[in-house]
Amino acid sequence: MFFIALIYIILDSIETISMTANIVTYFHTPNIIGGEEIQAEKMQFYLILACAARTLKIFLLKLI
């Protein structure tokens, strides 16, 4: 049970950090040519990471 709680906390931290990074990336647009594409790719990566962490948290809770 301790390890399940530990994994849940780690996944929750990953989700929180990913969403925070997504918000920071949104408000920090690079002033270079193609900066919007770089920003979009970063935001997509952080969003996928957050969704994966949330999905794993749901599966972990169903195991209990």
mmCIF file of C-alpha atoms in Angstrom:
data_model
loop_
_atom_site.group_PDB
_atom_site.id
_atom_site.type_symbol
_atom_site.label_atom_id
_atom_site.label_comp_id
_atom_site.label_asym_id
_atom_site.label_seq_id
_atom_site.Cartn_x
_atom_site.Cartn_y
_atom_site.Cartn_z
ATOM 1 C CA MET A 1 0.000 0.000 0.000
ATOM 2 C CA PHE A 2 2.900 2.335 0.746
ATOM 3 C CA PHE A 3 4.340 1.848 -2.742
ATOM 4 C CA ILE A 4 0.988 2.520 -4.387
ATOM 5 C CA ALA A 5 0.688 5.768 -2.432
ATOM 6 C CA LEU A 6 4.253 6.694 -3.368
ATOM 7 C CA ILE A 7 3.629 6.037 -7.064
ATOM 8 C CA TYR A 8 0.404 8.057 -6.872
ATOM 9 C CA ILE A 9 2.233 11.016 -5.323
ATOM 10 C CA ILE A 10 4.933 10.852 -8.006
ATOM 11 C CA LEU A 11 2.335 10.731 -10.795
ATOM 12 C CA ASP A 12 0.442 13.631 -9.227
ATOM 13 C CA SER A 13 3.667 15.644 -9.083
ATOM 14 C CA ILE A 14 4.404 14.886 -12.739
ATOM 15 C CA GLU A 15 0.906 16.010 -13.703
ATOM 16 C CA THR A 16 1.177 19.241 -11.704
ATOM 17 C CA ILE A 17 4.629 20.102 -13.037
ATOM 18 C CA SER A 18 3.552 19.363 -16.621
ATOM 19 C CA MET A 19 0.493 21.589 -16.396
ATOM 20 C CA THR A 20 2.548 24.374 -14.804
ATOM 21 C CA ALA A 21 5.158 24.071 -17.561
ATOM 22 C CA ASN A 22 2.365 24.193 -20.124
ATOM 23 C CA ILE A 23 1.053 27.468 -18.677
ATOM 24 C CA VAL A 24 4.552 28.970 -18.488
ATOM 25 C CA THR A 25 5.220 27.949 -22.096
ATOM 26 C CA TYR A 26 1.949 29.572 -23.165
ATOM 27 C CA PHE A 27 2.883 32.942 -21.690
ATOM 28 C CA HIS A 28 6.534 32.832 -22.805
ATOM 29 C CA THR A 29 6.452 33.044 -26.596
ATOM 30 C CA PRO A 30 9.919 33.138 -28.162
ATOM 31 C CA ASN A 31 10.534 36.135 -30.408
ATOM 32 C CA ILE A 32 12.251 34.104 -33.110
ATOM 33 C CA ILE A 33 11.125 32.920 -36.514
ATOM 34 C CA GLY A 34 9.080 29.775 -36.007
ATOM 35 C CA GLY A 35 8.688 30.477 -32.298
ATOM 36 C CA GLU A 36 4.993 29.667 -32.358
ATOM 37 C CA GLU A 37 5.679 26.184 -33.738
ATOM 38 C CA ILE A 38 8.277 25.535 -31.042
ATOM 39 C CA GLN A 39 5.821 26.772 -28.422
ATOM 40 C CA ALA A 40 3.049 24.540 -29.792
ATOM 41 C CA GLU A 41 5.298 21.462 -29.775
ATOM 42 C CA LYS A 42 6.363 22.094 -26.182
ATOM 43 C CA MET A 43 2.785 22.649 -25.055
ATOM 44 C CA GLN A 44 1.675 19.474 -26.817
ATOM 45 C CA PHE A 45 4.440 17.473 -25.097
ATOM 46 C CA TYR A 46 3.548 18.824 -21.650
ATOM 47 C CA LEU A 47 -0.152 18.179 -22.231
ATOM 48 C CA ILE A 48 0.472 14.584 -23.332
ATOM 49 C CA LEU A 49 2.693 14.035 -20.293
ATOM 50 C CA ALA A 50 0.019 15.410 -17.953
ATOM 51 C CA CYS A 51 -2.710 13.291 -19.561
ATOM 52 C CA ALA A 52 -0.565 10.166 -19.331
ATOM 53 C CA ALA A 53 0.122 10.806 -15.653
ATOM 54 C CA ARG A 54 -3.581 11.362 -14.973
ATOM 55 C CA THR A 55 -4.510 8.167 -16.839
ATOM 56 C CA LEU A 56 -1.972 6.146 -14.872
ATOM 57 C CA LYS A 57 -3.328 7.633 -11.631
ATOM 58 C CA ILE A 58 -6.851 6.498 -12.561
ATOM 59 C CA PHE A 59 -5.660 2.965 -13.348
ATOM 60 C CA LEU A 60 -3.701 2.905 -10.110
ATOM 61 C CA LEU A 61 -6.788 3.870 -8.118
ATOM 62 C CA LYS A 62 -8.808 1.132 -9.837
ATOM 63 C CA LEU A 63 -6.248 -1.426 -8.650
ATOM 64 C CA ILE A 64 -6.941 -0.605 -5.019
#
